[in-house]
mmCIF file of C-alpha atoms and ligand atoms in Angstrom:
data_model
loop_
_atom_site.group_PDB
_atom_site.id
_atom_site.type_symbol
_atom_site.label_atom_id
_atom_site.label_comp_id
_atom_site.label_asym_id
_atom_site.label_seq_id
_atom_site.Cartn_x
_atom_site.Cartn_y
_atom_site.Cartn_z
ATOM 1 C CA UNK A 1395 -20.192 11.487 -37.367
ATOM 2 C CA UNK A 1396 -18.177 12.355 -40.771
ATOM 3 C CA UNK A 1397 -18.088 11.130 -44.430
ATOM 4 C CA UNK A 1398 -15.761 8.084 -43.820
ATOM 5 C CA UNK A 1399 -15.304 7.437 -47.621
ATOM 6 C CA UNK A 1400 -14.739 10.957 -48.241
ATOM 7 C CA UNK A 1401 -11.347 10.420 -45.193
ATOM 8 C CA UNK A 1402 -10.558 7.321 -45.984
ATOM 9 C CA UNK A 1403 -9.970 9.251 -49.775
ATOM 10 C CA UNK A 1404 -8.050 12.420 -48.333
ATOM 11 C CA UNK A 1405 -6.244 10.570 -45.594
ATOM 12 C CA UNK A 1406 -4.198 7.974 -47.513
ATOM 13 C CA UNK A 1407 -2.744 10.218 -50.775
ATOM 14 C CA UNK A 1408 -2.208 8.270 -54.242
ATOM 15 C CA UNK A 1409 0.807 6.027 -55.126
ATOM 16 C CA UNK A 1410 1.703 9.034 -57.748
ATOM 17 C CA UNK A 1411 1.890 11.648 -54.818
ATOM 18 C CA UNK A 1412 3.276 9.674 -52.617
ATOM 19 C CA UNK A 1413 6.632 9.284 -54.925
ATOM 20 C CA UNK A 1414 6.434 12.726 -55.561
ATOM 21 C CA UNK A 1415 7.174 13.388 -52.163
ATOM 22 C CA UNK A 1416 9.986 10.939 -52.016
ATOM 23 C CA UNK A 1417 11.351 12.281 -55.045
ATOM 24 C CA UNK A 1418 11.282 16.447 -53.183
ATOM 25 C CA UNK A 1419 12.902 14.786 -50.573
ATOM 26 C CA UNK A 1420 15.677 12.821 -52.314
ATOM 27 C CA UNK A 1421 16.144 16.033 -54.333
ATOM 28 C CA UNK A 1422 16.769 18.176 -51.283
ATOM 29 C CA UNK A 1423 19.563 15.602 -50.110
ATOM 30 C CA UNK A 1424 21.039 14.344 -53.178
ATOM 31 C CA UNK A 1425 20.441 17.342 -55.908
ATOM 32 C CA UNK A 1426 17.851 17.383 -58.259
ATOM 33 C CA UNK A 1427 20.307 15.938 -61.141
ATOM 34 C CA UNK A 1428 20.319 12.428 -59.642
ATOM 35 C CA UNK A 1429 17.225 11.852 -59.493
ATOM 36 C CA UNK A 1430 14.896 11.140 -62.058
ATOM 37 C CA UNK A 1431 11.916 11.662 -61.826
ATOM 38 C CA UNK A 1432 8.840 10.116 -63.919
ATOM 39 C CA UNK A 1433 6.202 10.453 -61.512
ATOM 40 C CA UNK A 1434 4.165 12.933 -62.308
ATOM 41 C CA UNK A 1435 2.154 14.041 -65.738
ATOM 42 C CA UNK A 1436 2.828 17.181 -65.537
ATOM 43 C CA UNK A 1437 4.055 19.418 -68.760
ATOM 44 C CA UNK A 1438 7.043 19.681 -69.279
ATOM 45 C CA UNK A 1439 6.187 21.611 -72.226
ATOM 46 C CA UNK A 1440 5.709 25.791 -71.960
ATOM 47 C CA UNK A 1441 2.292 26.587 -73.059
ATOM 48 C CA UNK A 1442 2.777 28.223 -76.796
ATOM 49 C CA UNK A 1443 3.767 31.618 -77.585
ATOM 50 C CA UNK A 1444 0.289 32.320 -77.925
ATOM 51 C CA UNK A 1445 -1.605 32.426 -74.243
ATOM 52 C CA UNK A 1446 1.290 35.187 -72.886
ATOM 53 C CA UNK A 1447 0.242 37.114 -75.874
ATOM 54 C CA UNK A 1448 -3.262 36.573 -74.906
ATOM 55 C CA UNK A 1449 -3.040 36.737 -71.395
ATOM 56 C CA UNK A 1450 -1.252 40.571 -71.537
ATOM 57 C CA UNK A 1451 -4.142 41.145 -74.311
ATOM 58 C CA UNK A 1452 -7.302 40.491 -71.632
ATOM 59 C CA UNK A 1453 -5.288 42.090 -68.489
ATOM 60 C CA UNK A 1454 -5.926 45.598 -71.178
ATOM 61 C CA UNK A 1455 -10.257 45.136 -70.545
ATOM 62 C CA UNK A 1456 -11.786 46.242 -67.530
ATOM 63 C CA UNK A 1457 -10.835 44.561 -64.533
ATOM 64 C CA UNK A 1458 -14.972 44.468 -63.849
ATOM 65 C CA UNK A 1459 -15.571 42.680 -67.296
ATOM 66 C CA UNK A 1460 -12.218 40.978 -67.050
ATOM 67 C CA UNK A 1461 -12.709 39.355 -63.325
ATOM 68 C CA UNK A 1462 -17.120 39.335 -63.626
ATOM 69 C CA UNK A 1463 -19.065 35.680 -63.083
ATOM 70 C CA UNK A 1464 -19.691 34.452 -67.005
ATOM 71 C CA UNK A 1465 -22.722 32.203 -67.621
ATOM 72 C CA UNK A 1466 -22.607 29.553 -65.479
ATOM 73 C CA UNK A 1467 -22.092 27.140 -68.879
ATOM 74 C CA UNK A 1468 -19.777 29.495 -69.995
ATOM 75 C CA UNK A 1469 -18.904 33.216 -72.041
ATOM 76 C CA UNK A 1470 -21.152 32.665 -74.980
ATOM 77 C CA UNK A 1471 -18.817 33.804 -77.242
ATOM 78 C CA UNK A 1472 -15.986 31.268 -76.320
ATOM 79 C CA UNK A 1473 -18.660 28.543 -75.986
ATOM 80 C CA UNK A 1474 -19.627 29.427 -80.060
ATOM 81 C CA UNK A 1475 -15.613 29.516 -80.963
ATOM 82 C CA UNK A 1476 -15.310 26.272 -79.716
ATOM 83 C CA UNK A 1477 -18.025 24.631 -81.164
ATOM 84 C CA UNK A 1478 -16.678 26.403 -84.913
ATOM 85 C CA UNK A 1479 -13.586 25.043 -84.469
ATOM 86 C CA UNK A 1480 -14.771 21.592 -83.656
ATOM 87 C CA UNK A 1481 -16.924 21.666 -86.792
ATOM 88 C CA UNK A 1482 -13.581 22.507 -88.584
ATOM 89 C CA UNK A 1483 -11.648 19.960 -87.539
ATOM 90 C CA UNK A 1484 -13.718 16.735 -87.385
ATOM 91 C CA UNK A 1485 -16.758 17.967 -89.795
ATOM 92 C CA UNK A 1486 -19.254 18.790 -86.969
ATOM 93 C CA UNK A 1487 -22.770 20.862 -86.631
ATOM 94 C CA UNK A 1488 -21.815 22.074 -83.022
ATOM 95 C CA UNK A 1489 -23.664 25.611 -81.505
ATOM 96 C CA UNK A 1490 -22.284 27.249 -78.595
ATOM 97 C CA UNK A 1491 -25.422 26.169 -77.394
ATOM 98 C CA UNK A 1492 -23.717 22.127 -77.199
ATOM 99 C CA UNK A 1493 -20.961 23.463 -75.321
ATOM 100 C CA UNK A 1494 -20.195 23.347 -71.104
ATOM 101 C CA UNK A 1495 -17.430 25.291 -69.998
ATOM 102 C CA UNK A 1496 -15.240 23.846 -67.374
ATOM 103 C CA UNK A 1497 -12.769 23.044 -64.524
ATOM 104 C CA UNK A 1498 -10.593 21.113 -67.009
ATOM 105 C CA UNK A 1499 -11.133 16.929 -67.787
ATOM 106 C CA UNK A 1500 -11.324 16.424 -63.532
ATOM 107 C CA UNK A 1501 -14.459 18.642 -63.293
ATOM 108 C CA UNK A 1502 -15.855 17.319 -67.117
ATOM 109 C CA UNK A 1503 -15.987 14.253 -66.322
ATOM 110 C CA UNK A 1504 -17.335 14.239 -62.243
ATOM 111 C CA UNK A 1505 -20.184 16.346 -64.296
ATOM 112 C CA UNK A 1506 -20.459 13.618 -66.765
ATOM 113 C CA UNK A 1507 -20.806 11.023 -64.257
ATOM 114 C CA UNK A 1508 -22.956 12.383 -61.610
ATOM 115 C CA UNK A 1509 -25.321 13.660 -64.658
ATOM 116 C CA UNK A 1510 -25.493 10.080 -66.039
ATOM 117 C CA UNK A 1511 -25.741 7.962 -63.257
ATOM 118 C CA UNK A 1512 -28.396 6.684 -60.145
ATOM 119 C CA UNK A 1513 -27.086 4.742 -57.641
ATOM 120 C CA UNK A 1514 -26.784 0.906 -58.257
ATOM 121 C CA UNK A 1515 -25.778 1.571 -61.795
ATOM 122 C CA UNK A 1516 -22.203 0.313 -63.232
ATOM 123 C CA UNK A 1517 -20.209 2.533 -65.031
ATOM 124 C CA UNK A 1518 -17.188 0.321 -67.221
ATOM 125 C CA UNK A 1519 -13.191 1.437 -67.764
ATOM 126 C CA UNK A 1520 -10.519 -0.073 -69.668
ATOM 127 C CA UNK A 1521 -7.739 -0.870 -67.759
ATOM 128 C CA UNK A 1522 -5.257 0.367 -67.734
ATOM 129 C CA UNK A 1523 -6.505 3.368 -66.090
ATOM 130 C CA UNK A 1524 -6.584 6.781 -64.621
ATOM 131 C CA UNK A 1525 -7.063 6.080 -61.055
ATOM 132 C CA UNK A 1526 -9.552 9.177 -60.613
ATOM 133 C CA UNK A 1527 -12.649 7.014 -62.441
ATOM 134 C CA UNK A 1528 -12.759 5.281 -59.363
ATOM 135 C CA UNK A 1529 -13.439 8.247 -56.302
ATOM 136 C CA UNK A 1530 -16.132 9.968 -59.696
ATOM 137 C CA UNK A 1531 -17.477 6.664 -60.428
ATOM 138 C CA UNK A 1532 -18.475 5.676 -56.857
ATOM 139 C CA UNK A 1533 -19.198 8.993 -55.245
ATOM 140 C CA UNK A 1534 -21.829 9.175 -57.629
ATOM 141 C CA UNK A 1535 -22.985 6.014 -56.413
ATOM 142 C CA UNK A 1536 -22.051 4.008 -58.877
ATOM 143 C CA UNK A 1537 -20.112 0.872 -59.445
ATOM 144 C CA UNK A 1538 -16.735 0.337 -61.615
ATOM 145 C CA UNK A 1539 -16.721 -2.057 -64.227
ATOM 146 C CA UNK A 1540 -12.678 -2.693 -65.097
ATOM 147 C CA UNK A 1541 -12.319 -4.506 -68.604
ATOM 148 C CA UNK A 1542 -9.013 -5.597 -68.679
ATOM 149 C CA UNK A 1543 -7.317 -5.272 -72.433
ATOM 150 C CA UNK A 1544 -5.108 -7.442 -74.713
ATOM 151 C CA UNK A 1545 -2.301 -7.589 -73.816
ATOM 152 C CA UNK A 1546 -1.101 -7.935 -76.880
ATOM 153 C CA UNK A 1547 -1.126 -4.136 -77.914
ATOM 154 C CA UNK A 1548 -3.304 -2.563 -75.603
ATOM 155 C CA UNK A 1549 -5.893 -2.073 -77.459
ATOM 156 C CA UNK A 1550 -9.786 -3.134 -76.486
ATOM 157 C CA UNK A 1551 -10.744 -7.100 -75.331
ATOM 158 C CA UNK A 1552 -14.223 -7.199 -76.596
ATOM 159 C CA UNK A 1553 -14.758 -10.468 -75.291
ATOM 160 C CA UNK A 1554 -14.204 -9.003 -72.377
ATOM 161 C CA UNK A 1555 -16.506 -5.810 -72.618
ATOM 162 C CA UNK A 1556 -19.539 -8.080 -74.019
ATOM 163 C CA UNK A 1557 -19.178 -10.298 -70.602
ATOM 164 C CA UNK A 1558 -18.921 -6.769 -68.569
ATOM 165 C CA UNK A 1559 -21.609 -4.934 -70.525
ATOM 166 C CA UNK A 1560 -25.259 -5.187 -69.543
ATOM 167 C CA UNK A 1561 -28.901 -3.498 -68.307
ATOM 168 C CA UNK A 1562 -27.441 -1.680 -65.419
ATOM 169 C CA UNK A 1563 -24.093 -0.478 -67.720
ATOM 170 C CA UNK A 1564 -25.044 3.512 -68.095
ATOM 171 C CA UNK A 1565 -21.641 4.758 -69.505
ATOM 172 C CA UNK A 1566 -18.205 3.679 -70.618
ATOM 173 C CA UNK A 1567 -15.659 6.370 -70.715
ATOM 174 C CA UNK A 1568 -12.486 6.015 -73.191
ATOM 175 C CA UNK A 1569 -9.489 7.180 -72.559
ATOM 176 C CA UNK A 1570 -7.485 8.098 -76.029
ATOM 177 C CA UNK A 1571 -3.831 8.783 -76.322
ATOM 178 C CA UNK A 1572 -4.263 6.602 -73.554
ATOM 179 C CA UNK A 1573 -2.882 7.153 -69.685
ATOM 180 C CA UNK A 1574 -0.443 5.341 -68.632
ATOM 181 C CA UNK A 1575 -0.110 2.659 -71.988
ATOM 182 C CA UNK A 1576 -0.021 6.044 -74.616
ATOM 183 C CA UNK A 1577 -2.240 3.679 -76.848
ATOM 184 C CA UNK A 1578 -4.263 5.348 -79.174
ATOM 185 C CA UNK A 1579 -7.725 3.462 -80.149
ATOM 186 C CA UNK A 1580 -7.491 2.935 -84.196
ATOM 187 C CA UNK A 1581 -10.649 3.509 -86.184
ATOM 188 C CA UNK A 1582 -11.295 0.063 -86.264
ATOM 189 C CA UNK A 1583 -12.137 -0.375 -82.829
ATOM 190 C CA UNK A 1584 -13.882 2.786 -82.389
ATOM 191 C CA UNK A 1585 -16.583 1.118 -84.809
ATOM 192 C CA UNK A 1586 -16.599 -1.690 -83.065
ATOM 193 C CA UNK A 1587 -16.877 -0.080 -79.364
ATOM 194 C CA UNK A 1588 -20.053 2.031 -81.091
ATOM 195 C CA UNK A 1589 -21.943 -0.743 -82.818
ATOM 196 C CA UNK A 1590 -21.473 -2.852 -79.735
ATOM 197 C CA UNK A 1591 -23.042 -0.372 -77.747
ATOM 198 C CA UNK A 1592 -26.144 1.009 -80.385
ATOM 199 C CA UNK A 1593 -26.705 -3.078 -80.082
ATOM 200 C CA UNK A 1594 -26.695 -3.256 -76.311
ATOM 201 C CA UNK A 1595 -28.462 -0.060 -75.961
ATOM 202 C CA UNK A 1596 -31.053 -1.164 -78.528
ATOM 203 C CA UNK A 1597 -31.245 -4.813 -76.107
ATOM 204 C CA UNK A 1598 -31.578 -2.732 -73.352
ATOM 205 C CA UNK A 1599 -33.906 -0.189 -74.015
ATOM 206 C CA UNK A 1600 -31.832 2.664 -72.834
ATOM 207 C CA UNK A 1601 -28.474 4.318 -73.969
ATOM 208 C CA UNK A 1602 -25.997 2.814 -72.528
ATOM 209 C CA UNK A 1603 -23.970 6.443 -73.028
ATOM 210 C CA UNK A 1604 -19.915 7.019 -73.878
ATOM 211 C CA UNK A 1605 -17.554 9.266 -72.181
ATOM 212 C CA UNK A 1606 -14.662 10.364 -74.602
ATOM 213 C CA UNK A 1607 -12.053 11.563 -72.348
ATOM 214 C CA UNK A 1608 -9.571 13.961 -73.953
ATOM 215 C CA UNK A 1609 -7.085 15.746 -71.922
ATOM 216 C CA UNK A 1610 -4.007 14.612 -74.906
ATOM 217 C CA UNK A 1611 -5.729 15.331 -77.917
ATOM 218 C CA UNK A 1612 -3.325 17.206 -79.674
ATOM 219 C CA UNK A 1613 -0.519 14.996 -78.339
ATOM 220 C CA UNK A 1614 0.299 12.269 -80.566
ATOM 221 C CA UNK A 1615 3.187 11.173 -82.889
ATOM 222 C CA UNK A 1616 4.395 9.670 -86.300
ATOM 223 C CA UNK A 1617 0.307 11.178 -87.801
ATOM 224 C CA UNK A 1618 -1.667 8.825 -85.894
ATOM 225 C CA UNK A 1619 -5.523 9.508 -86.525
ATOM 226 C CA UNK A 1620 -7.512 10.087 -83.112
ATOM 227 C CA UNK A 1621 -10.807 9.339 -83.708
ATOM 228 C CA UNK A 1622 -13.425 11.503 -83.216
ATOM 229 C CA UNK A 1623 -16.138 9.683 -81.180
ATOM 230 C CA UNK A 1624 -19.423 11.879 -81.774
ATOM 231 C CA UNK A 1625 -18.468 11.209 -85.176
ATOM 232 C CA UNK A 1626 -19.082 7.165 -84.604
ATOM 233 C CA UNK A 1627 -21.802 6.843 -81.623
ATOM 234 C CA UNK A 1628 -24.770 9.022 -80.693
ATOM 235 C CA UNK A 1629 -24.931 9.464 -77.457
ATOM 236 C CA UNK A 1630 -21.646 10.359 -77.458
ATOM 237 C CA UNK A 1631 -20.107 13.388 -75.002
ATOM 238 C CA UNK A 1632 -16.712 15.081 -75.031
ATOM 239 C CA UNK A 1633 -15.319 16.000 -72.135
ATOM 240 C CA UNK A 1634 -11.785 18.183 -73.308
ATOM 241 C CA UNK A 1635 -9.063 20.067 -71.079
ATOM 242 C CA UNK A 1636 -6.474 22.579 -72.081
ATOM 243 C CA UNK A 1637 -3.989 20.991 -69.078
ATOM 244 C CA UNK A 1638 -2.199 19.337 -71.656
ATOM 245 C CA UNK A 1639 -2.619 20.513 -75.206
ATOM 246 C CA UNK A 1640 -2.008 24.442 -73.913
ATOM 247 C CA UNK A 1641 0.322 23.318 -70.559
ATOM 248 C CA UNK A 1642 -1.664 24.996 -68.750
ATOM 249 C CA UNK A 1643 -2.568 22.378 -65.944
ATOM 250 C CA UNK A 1644 -2.877 24.922 -63.279
ATOM 251 C CA UNK A 1645 -5.392 27.064 -64.696
ATOM 252 C CA UNK A 1646 -8.425 24.009 -64.695
ATOM 253 C CA UNK A 1647 -9.853 25.200 -67.930
ATOM 254 C CA UNK A 1648 -11.646 22.690 -70.174
ATOM 255 C CA UNK A 1649 -15.180 21.568 -71.834
ATOM 256 C CA UNK A 1650 -17.951 20.090 -72.510
ATOM 257 C CA UNK A 1651 -19.236 18.879 -75.677
ATOM 258 C CA UNK A 1652 -23.401 17.448 -75.524
ATOM 259 C CA UNK A 1653 -23.944 16.873 -78.653
ATOM 260 C CA UNK A 1654 -27.924 18.241 -80.352
ATOM 261 C CA UNK A 1655 -27.931 14.954 -81.429
ATOM 262 C CA UNK A 1656 -27.977 12.839 -77.981
ATOM 263 C CA UNK A 1657 -31.446 10.519 -77.871
ATOM 264 C CA UNK A 1658 -32.354 12.331 -74.577
ATOM 265 C CA UNK A 1659 -30.265 15.940 -75.066
ATOM 266 C CA UNK A 1660 -33.468 17.461 -73.772
ATOM 267 C CA UNK A 1661 -32.842 15.970 -70.247
ATOM 268 C CA UNK A 1662 -29.287 14.941 -70.647
ATOM 269 C CA UNK A 1663 -27.493 19.133 -71.100
ATOM 270 C CA UNK A 1664 -30.023 19.579 -67.888
ATOM 271 C CA UNK A 1665 -28.105 16.954 -65.820
ATOM 272 C CA UNK A 1666 -25.172 18.302 -66.941
ATOM 273 C CA UNK A 1667 -25.893 21.737 -65.709
ATOM 274 C CA UNK A 1668 -27.546 20.123 -62.701
ATOM 275 C CA UNK A 1669 -24.785 18.485 -61.802
ATOM 276 C CA UNK A 1670 -22.359 21.366 -62.667
ATOM 277 C CA UNK A 1671 -24.533 23.319 -59.770
ATOM 278 C CA UNK A 1672 -24.932 20.688 -57.182
ATOM 279 C CA UNK A 1673 -20.353 19.810 -57.533
ATOM 280 C CA UNK A 1674 -19.492 23.890 -58.063
ATOM 281 C CA UNK A 1675 -18.060 23.060 -61.595
ATOM 282 C CA UNK A 1676 -20.336 26.257 -62.508
ATOM 283 C CA UNK A 1677 -18.619 29.098 -63.966
ATOM 284 C CA UNK A 1678 -14.828 28.091 -65.447
ATOM 285 C CA UNK A 1679 -11.893 30.694 -64.617
ATOM 286 C CA UNK A 1680 -13.157 33.738 -66.761
ATOM 287 C CA UNK A 1681 -9.714 34.935 -67.827
ATOM 288 C CA UNK A 1682 -9.112 31.460 -69.197
ATOM 289 C CA UNK A 1683 -12.077 30.915 -70.834
ATOM 290 C CA UNK A 1684 -11.127 33.951 -72.802
ATOM 291 C CA UNK A 1685 -7.512 32.351 -73.005
ATOM 292 C CA UNK A 1686 -9.023 29.063 -74.723
ATOM 293 C CA UNK A 1687 -10.924 31.198 -77.345
ATOM 294 C CA UNK A 1688 -7.969 33.294 -78.245
ATOM 295 C CA UNK A 1689 -5.568 29.347 -78.673
ATOM 296 C CA UNK A 1690 -8.574 27.799 -80.172
ATOM 297 C CA UNK A 1691 -6.151 25.903 -82.298
ATOM 298 C CA UNK A 1692 -3.344 25.972 -81.068
ATOM 299 C CA UNK A 1693 -0.494 23.316 -78.901
ATOM 300 C CA UNK A 1694 2.467 23.834 -77.205
ATOM 301 C CA UNK A 1695 5.825 22.835 -79.374
ATOM 302 C CA UNK A 1696 5.047 18.168 -78.765
ATOM 303 C CA UNK A 1697 8.737 17.730 -80.434
ATOM 304 C CA UNK A 1698 10.051 17.399 -77.148
ATOM 305 C CA UNK A 1699 7.831 14.722 -75.647
ATOM 306 C CA UNK A 1700 8.600 12.954 -79.320
ATOM 307 C CA UNK A 1701 12.236 13.019 -79.109
ATOM 308 C CA UNK A 1702 11.857 11.830 -75.321
ATOM 309 C CA UNK A 1703 9.555 9.141 -76.342
ATOM 310 C CA UNK A 1704 11.992 7.447 -78.971
ATOM 311 C CA UNK A 1705 15.466 8.095 -76.651
ATOM 312 C CA UNK A 1706 13.290 5.880 -73.768
ATOM 313 C CA UNK A 1707 11.998 3.224 -76.022
ATOM 314 C CA UNK A 1708 15.010 2.819 -77.476
ATOM 315 C CA UNK A 1709 17.376 2.892 -74.333
ATOM 316 C CA UNK A 1710 14.762 0.671 -72.276
ATOM 317 C CA UNK A 1711 14.259 -1.702 -75.664
ATOM 318 C CA UNK A 1712 18.508 -2.325 -75.562
ATOM 319 C CA UNK A 1713 18.511 -2.940 -72.310
ATOM 320 C CA UNK A 1714 16.035 -5.420 -72.835
ATOM 321 C CA UNK A 1715 13.009 -4.252 -70.748
ATOM 322 C CA UNK A 1716 9.284 -4.442 -73.175
ATOM 323 C CA UNK A 1717 7.772 -2.048 -73.298
ATOM 324 C CA UNK A 1718 4.055 -0.837 -75.111
ATOM 325 C CA UNK A 1719 5.245 1.208 -77.638
ATOM 326 C CA UNK A 1720 3.303 4.586 -76.989
ATOM 327 C CA UNK A 1721 1.127 6.249 -79.438
ATOM 328 C CA UNK A 1722 0.350 9.595 -77.785
ATOM 329 C CA UNK A 1723 0.211 10.957 -74.434
ATOM 330 C CA UNK A 1724 3.708 10.965 -72.767
ATOM 331 C CA UNK A 1725 4.085 8.227 -71.058
ATOM 332 C CA UNK A 1726 6.057 4.755 -71.457
ATOM 333 C CA UNK A 1727 3.898 1.430 -70.006
ATOM 334 C CA UNK A 1728 6.927 -1.089 -69.543
ATOM 335 C CA UNK A 1729 6.518 -4.465 -67.831
ATOM 336 C CA UNK A 1730 7.622 -5.093 -64.311
ATOM 337 C CA UNK A 1731 11.158 -7.302 -64.107
ATOM 338 C CA UNK A 1732 8.720 -9.066 -61.092
ATOM 339 C CA UNK A 1733 5.257 -9.912 -60.766
ATOM 340 C CA UNK A 1734 4.543 -7.523 -57.940
ATOM 341 C CA UNK A 1735 4.780 -3.949 -59.629
ATOM 342 C CA UNK A 1736 4.714 -1.848 -56.175
ATOM 343 C CA UNK A 1737 8.455 -3.941 -55.080
ATOM 344 C CA UNK A 1738 9.531 -3.085 -58.775
ATOM 345 C CA UNK A 1739 9.328 0.148 -58.509
ATOM 346 C CA UNK A 1740 10.623 -0.228 -53.984
ATOM 347 C CA UNK A 1741 13.620 -1.709 -55.708
ATOM 348 C CA UNK A 1742 14.393 0.895 -58.634
ATOM 349 C CA UNK A 1743 14.255 3.762 -55.631
ATOM 350 C CA UNK A 1744 17.735 3.053 -55.226
ATOM 351 C CA UNK A 1745 19.091 3.914 -58.182
ATOM 352 C CA UNK A 1746 16.907 6.992 -57.037
ATOM 353 C CA UNK A 1747 14.719 5.579 -60.472
ATOM 354 C CA UNK A 1748 10.586 7.153 -59.595
ATOM 355 C CA UNK A 1749 8.802 5.012 -61.771
ATOM 356 C CA UNK A 1750 4.733 4.153 -60.593
ATOM 357 C CA UNK A 1751 3.323 1.062 -59.943
ATOM 358 C CA UNK A 1752 0.708 -0.493 -62.517
ATOM 359 C CA UNK A 1753 -1.398 -1.704 -59.542
ATOM 360 C CA UNK A 1754 -3.674 1.536 -59.516
ATOM 361 C CA UNK A 1755 -4.051 1.830 -62.741
ATOM 362 C CA UNK A 1756 -5.930 -1.781 -62.878
ATOM 363 C CA UNK A 1757 -3.439 -3.647 -64.443
ATOM 364 C CA UNK A 1758 -1.013 -5.284 -62.058
ATOM 365 C CA UNK A 1759 2.008 -5.852 -63.121
ATOM 366 C CA UNK A 1760 3.072 -2.557 -65.140
ATOM 367 C CA UNK A 1761 5.139 0.639 -64.743
ATOM 368 C CA UNK A 1762 4.570 3.608 -65.962
ATOM 369 C CA UNK A 1763 6.976 6.322 -66.833
ATOM 370 C CA UNK A 1764 5.894 9.764 -67.388
ATOM 371 C CA UNK A 1765 8.929 11.280 -69.883
ATOM 372 C CA UNK A 1766 7.544 15.039 -69.533
ATOM 373 C CA UNK A 1767 10.833 15.858 -68.611
ATOM 374 C CA UNK A 1768 13.707 17.368 -69.703
ATOM 375 C CA UNK A 1769 15.824 15.588 -71.919
ATOM 376 C CA UNK A 1770 18.483 15.329 -69.802
ATOM 377 C CA UNK A 1771 16.983 13.620 -67.175
ATOM 378 C CA UNK A 1772 16.107 10.266 -69.968
ATOM 379 C CA UNK A 1773 20.256 9.748 -70.933
ATOM 380 C CA UNK A 1774 21.383 10.271 -67.569
ATOM 381 C CA UNK A 1775 18.204 7.587 -66.138
ATOM 382 C CA UNK A 1776 19.423 5.043 -68.598
ATOM 383 C CA UNK A 1777 23.001 3.457 -66.508
ATOM 384 C CA UNK A 1778 19.687 3.132 -63.595
ATOM 385 C CA UNK A 1779 17.729 1.854 -65.164
ATOM 386 C CA UNK A 1780 20.984 -0.845 -66.905
ATOM 387 C CA UNK A 1781 21.735 -1.521 -62.986
ATOM 388 C CA UNK A 1782 18.429 -2.502 -61.907
ATOM 389 C CA UNK A 1783 18.029 -5.247 -64.896
ATOM 390 C CA UNK A 1784 21.170 -6.082 -63.695
ATOM 391 C CA UNK A 1785 19.697 -7.053 -60.242
ATOM 392 C CA UNK A 1786 17.249 -9.676 -61.756
ATOM 393 C CA UNK A 1787 19.240 -11.329 -63.761
HETATM 394 N N1 LIG B 2933 -8.158 12.622 -67.481
HETATM 395 C C1 LIG B 2933 -6.623 11.771 -67.770
HETATM 396 C C2 LIG B 2933 -6.820 10.093 -68.550
HETATM 397 C C3 LIG B 2933 -5.421 12.675 -67.060
HETATM 398 O O1 LIG B 2933 -4.733 11.437 -67.128
HETATM 399 C C4 LIG B 2933 -5.947 13.226 -66.047
HETATM 400 C C5 LIG B 2933 -4.955 14.634 -65.271
HETATM 401 O O2 LIG B 2933 -3.893 14.171 -65.595
HETATM 402 C C6 LIG B 2933 -7.233 13.990 -66.053
HETATM 403 C C7 LIG B 2933 -8.400 13.215 -67.169
HETATM 404 C C8 LIG B 2933 -7.437 15.295 -65.402
HETATM 405 O O3 LIG B 2933 -7.497 16.650 -66.302
HETATM 406 P P1 LIG B 2933 -7.165 17.850 -65.801
HETATM 407 O O4 LIG B 2933 -6.229 19.028 -65.455
HETATM 408 O O5 LIG B 2933 -7.931 18.632 -67.164
HETATM 409 O O6 LIG B 2933 -8.239 18.228 -64.740
#
């Protein structure tokens, strides 16, 4: 008998992947320009020139040095460079010891969850949430608890959160800028969240951890501030990834911040190392550890995303769609024109509009539009959105 849970996960592909596969088939049939594929969060801007320069420079190093194992937690010098950059940018006091290099945010989150929870514990997430959280939390034997958003602006509904917080709550995951809503939680929400978690940790006699999932930290518009969560709450772990900021999703590189001020630092830090060991996420890709250090404060040119966002919000609003105004990431969350978002997405497919229904994000009735696409895809898709709207009039 094999693992039923893994069989279940592997035998049905995610809705996003199914839509993407449908798109590939349609592109072959009618040409790529005629398919408006908004399904995947694959960065559409190139990695900055500094990445290519760093790789070429690194290739000059002796192969036996370049491709060798690093320590499990990553190269000490790389971790120091990253810690110093965080200290400069966020007024922190991290050292190399507080940074654990990983294979992207997926690995970072898996490690943190595995390190913190025991079977029967609960992990709270805020809808709409990245669907993989459910797999990772359940694989660690914990239960996922979902807080529904305040529907007027998709920020945190603190009453709903308080109802779910309890003695079994081990961690709360915050993803800001958010996939799929594009919302950035403002400092007042983070302050209120920190106060509440502090109060509840005291009440239950054990820390409730805050896990910050931050692959989109640098992708924000109009000068929006993204609070750095370790500045607000003592028991915070940060999961960072270069997948989106440097447009390197295929290279699997990121890190976890384990601040020295954690209440149980002496136990959490080894548990992170242990979880990485159990899961096999040790010694993150070494070439890209070096690239990360050499490009530590670089990002791709995100002006193309901003242009896409503005075109999309304006175009869809003029047609009559209702959208959540995105302040960051490269997703737009739009209300479906019928309660069943899956049925709405099926109708959209008739116009070769590929949208992702929100059900797996824990917030039914909406669709996610990934606007990390060519500008012409947005411009050319507007008549299709118009015809889709007309079906419902
Ligand atoms: N968390 C969120 C919210 C994401 O959107 C993604 C990827 O799209 C991840 C985590 C995983 O990112 P990575 O490619 O760094 O594993």
